[in-house]
XYZ file of C-alpha atoms in Angstrom:
189
model
C 113.893 -112.427 19.048
C 116.288 -109.876 20.473
C 118.022 -110.522 23.700
C 118.737 -107.525 25.862
C 120.719 -107.887 28.971
C 118.486 -106.546 31.705
C 119.257 -105.172 35.120
C 116.448 -103.947 37.306
C 114.067 -103.967 34.385
C 116.137 -101.713 32.107
C 118.411 -102.590 29.201
C 121.989 -103.187 30.317
C 123.347 -100.426 28.074
C 121.320 -97.735 29.867
C 122.301 -99.109 33.277
C 125.980 -99.035 32.424
C 125.782 -95.472 31.075
C 123.927 -94.409 34.250
C 126.528 -96.169 36.399
C 129.304 -94.553 34.383
C 127.718 -91.113 34.839
C 127.479 -91.629 38.600
C 131.095 -92.761 38.805
C 132.198 -89.780 36.711
C 130.267 -87.318 38.886
C 131.601 -88.855 42.113
C 135.123 -88.798 40.688
C 134.771 -85.135 39.782
C 133.503 -84.316 43.295
C 136.470 -86.191 44.775
C 138.958 -84.544 42.402
C 137.694 -81.075 43.316
C 138.001 -81.798 47.045
C 141.447 -83.397 46.695
C 142.704 -80.544 44.521
C 141.459 -77.866 46.895
C 142.878 -79.610 49.962
C 146.203 -80.276 48.226
C 146.462 -76.565 47.401
C 145.659 -75.665 51.012
C 148.248 -78.072 52.441
C 150.917 -76.938 49.978
C 150.223 -73.315 50.945
C 150.698 -74.152 54.637
C 153.921 -76.037 53.862
C 155.248 -73.214 51.676
C 154.300 -70.593 54.258
C 156.165 -72.375 57.015
C 159.221 -72.826 54.802
C 159.291 -69.241 53.448
C 157.993 -67.222 56.393
C 159.751 -63.990 57.172
C 161.278 -64.207 60.636
C 162.579 -60.641 60.875
C 160.475 -57.500 61.081
C 159.857 -55.765 57.796
C 159.190 -52.089 57.015
C 155.808 -51.701 58.731
C 157.007 -53.413 61.878
C 160.140 -51.263 61.979
C 157.825 -48.249 61.793
C 156.391 -49.338 65.142
C 159.789 -48.825 66.756
C 159.060 -45.184 67.640
C 155.751 -46.233 69.124
C 157.458 -48.953 71.176
C 159.979 -46.419 72.480
C 157.182 -44.077 73.529
C 155.323 -46.924 75.218
C 158.482 -47.949 77.071
C 159.111 -44.389 78.284
C 155.541 -43.315 79.088
C 153.659 -46.601 79.371
C 150.973 -47.897 77.063
C 148.155 -45.379 76.781
C 144.978 -45.304 74.749
C 146.198 -42.130 73.023
C 149.360 -43.962 72.017
C 147.429 -46.995 70.793
C 144.997 -44.770 68.854
C 147.679 -42.503 67.321
C 147.826 -42.162 63.562
C 150.429 -44.101 61.613
C 150.675 -43.118 57.934
C 147.045 -41.997 58.109
C 145.783 -45.196 59.754
C 144.557 -45.939 63.253
C 146.399 -49.099 64.233
C 144.772 -49.906 67.565
C 144.209 -53.618 66.886
C 147.630 -54.272 65.288
C 149.370 -52.529 68.163
C 147.432 -54.625 70.683
C 148.232 -57.789 68.724
C 151.946 -56.935 68.628
C 151.986 -56.037 72.313
C 150.395 -59.401 73.122
C 152.901 -61.195 70.874
C 155.802 -59.422 72.555
C 154.505 -59.806 76.109
C 153.301 -63.401 75.912
C 155.533 -64.942 73.243
C 158.750 -62.923 73.442
C 158.222 -61.270 70.058
C 158.301 -64.563 68.131
C 156.869 -63.729 64.658
C 155.995 -67.392 64.061
C 153.101 -67.043 66.523
C 151.346 -64.498 64.295
C 152.087 -66.481 61.131
C 150.435 -69.532 62.708
C 147.577 -67.360 64.023
C 147.029 -66.012 60.482
C 146.863 -69.547 59.111
C 144.375 -70.545 61.813
C 142.207 -67.489 61.173
C 142.207 -68.220 57.441
C 141.302 -71.845 58.163
C 138.485 -70.560 60.373
C 137.143 -68.314 57.601
C 137.305 -71.211 55.143
C 135.576 -73.471 57.666
C 132.734 -71.009 58.213
C 132.102 -70.534 54.487
C 132.342 -74.256 53.690
C 130.049 -75.114 56.617
C 127.422 -72.692 55.307
C 127.708 -74.173 51.800
C 127.508 -77.758 53.088
C 124.443 -77.181 55.223
C 122.464 -75.271 52.583
C 119.491 -77.559 51.830
C 119.053 -76.574 48.180
C 122.705 -77.430 47.458
C 122.865 -80.838 49.211
C 124.738 -83.340 47.073
C 124.949 -81.126 43.993
C 127.987 -80.381 41.893
C 127.456 -76.697 42.666
C 127.907 -77.432 46.378
C 131.217 -79.167 45.719
C 132.388 -76.424 43.350
C 131.521 -73.687 45.876
C 133.223 -75.467 48.778
C 136.316 -76.445 46.788
C 136.662 -73.014 45.175
C 136.400 -71.358 48.607
C 139.303 -73.471 49.811
C 141.294 -72.865 46.629
C 140.719 -69.113 46.446
C 141.500 -68.511 50.108
C 144.705 -70.551 49.895
C 145.765 -69.488 46.390
C 149.291 -68.155 45.970
C 148.089 -64.537 45.985
C 147.218 -65.127 49.656
C 150.775 -66.126 50.579
C 151.796 -62.546 51.333
C 149.221 -62.593 54.120
C 150.958 -65.545 55.740
C 154.665 -64.807 55.288
C 154.725 -61.640 57.382
C 153.368 -61.533 60.888
C 152.036 -57.983 60.362
C 149.576 -59.294 57.789
C 147.503 -60.832 60.578
C 145.521 -57.583 60.611
C 144.169 -58.318 57.119
C 143.463 -61.974 57.811
C 141.765 -61.020 61.094
C 139.557 -58.474 59.316
C 138.556 -61.088 56.733
C 137.815 -63.707 59.377
C 135.738 -61.324 61.497
C 133.763 -60.210 58.437
C 132.977 -63.783 57.388
C 132.092 -64.775 60.961
C 129.805 -61.763 61.393
C 127.970 -62.461 58.128
C 127.560 -66.138 59.083
C 126.214 -65.210 62.528
C 123.757 -62.726 61.076
C 122.628 -65.222 58.435
C 122.156 -67.945 61.082
C 120.208 -65.778 63.488
C 116.427 -65.799 63.445
C 114.778 -62.850 61.719
C 113.829 -59.930 63.901
C 110.104 -59.247 63.786
């Protein structure tokens, strides 16, 4: 007569392998989340330690524009003027606000870039976490963790060291937010 250890009507060996599988899956979920968040926190720490606190080439290029604004006032034509083939309306407004409200402190825009990037990550992760067909799956964890990792990976650091880079982070955030809003809105009949 063979004796099988039984738990809930099944042989003990199958219960322990099932329990082991569940522990392994939960551990992998946790490891992915911890790894992604550790990367994000290290990026914030590194950004704050290595941020550039003096204007760099593109900001020095605004000097002529600032002189014109000081002499003639801020005009729409001045804000809309070409700079190396680009219309820099939004960056000029952002820099004017930084200078007027925060005394030109570049740290304000570095922090704003980090917050915008965190907002973009939050929007994407929220969409992934609320998707019914992904609830509780490994794919959900992989998508959320990889979003955090990719948007805080070292290639992103350039966007956080220089205050001018806020224009790229802002464009990314607004794009993600617009897509999320459109996806969340009811269909138009």
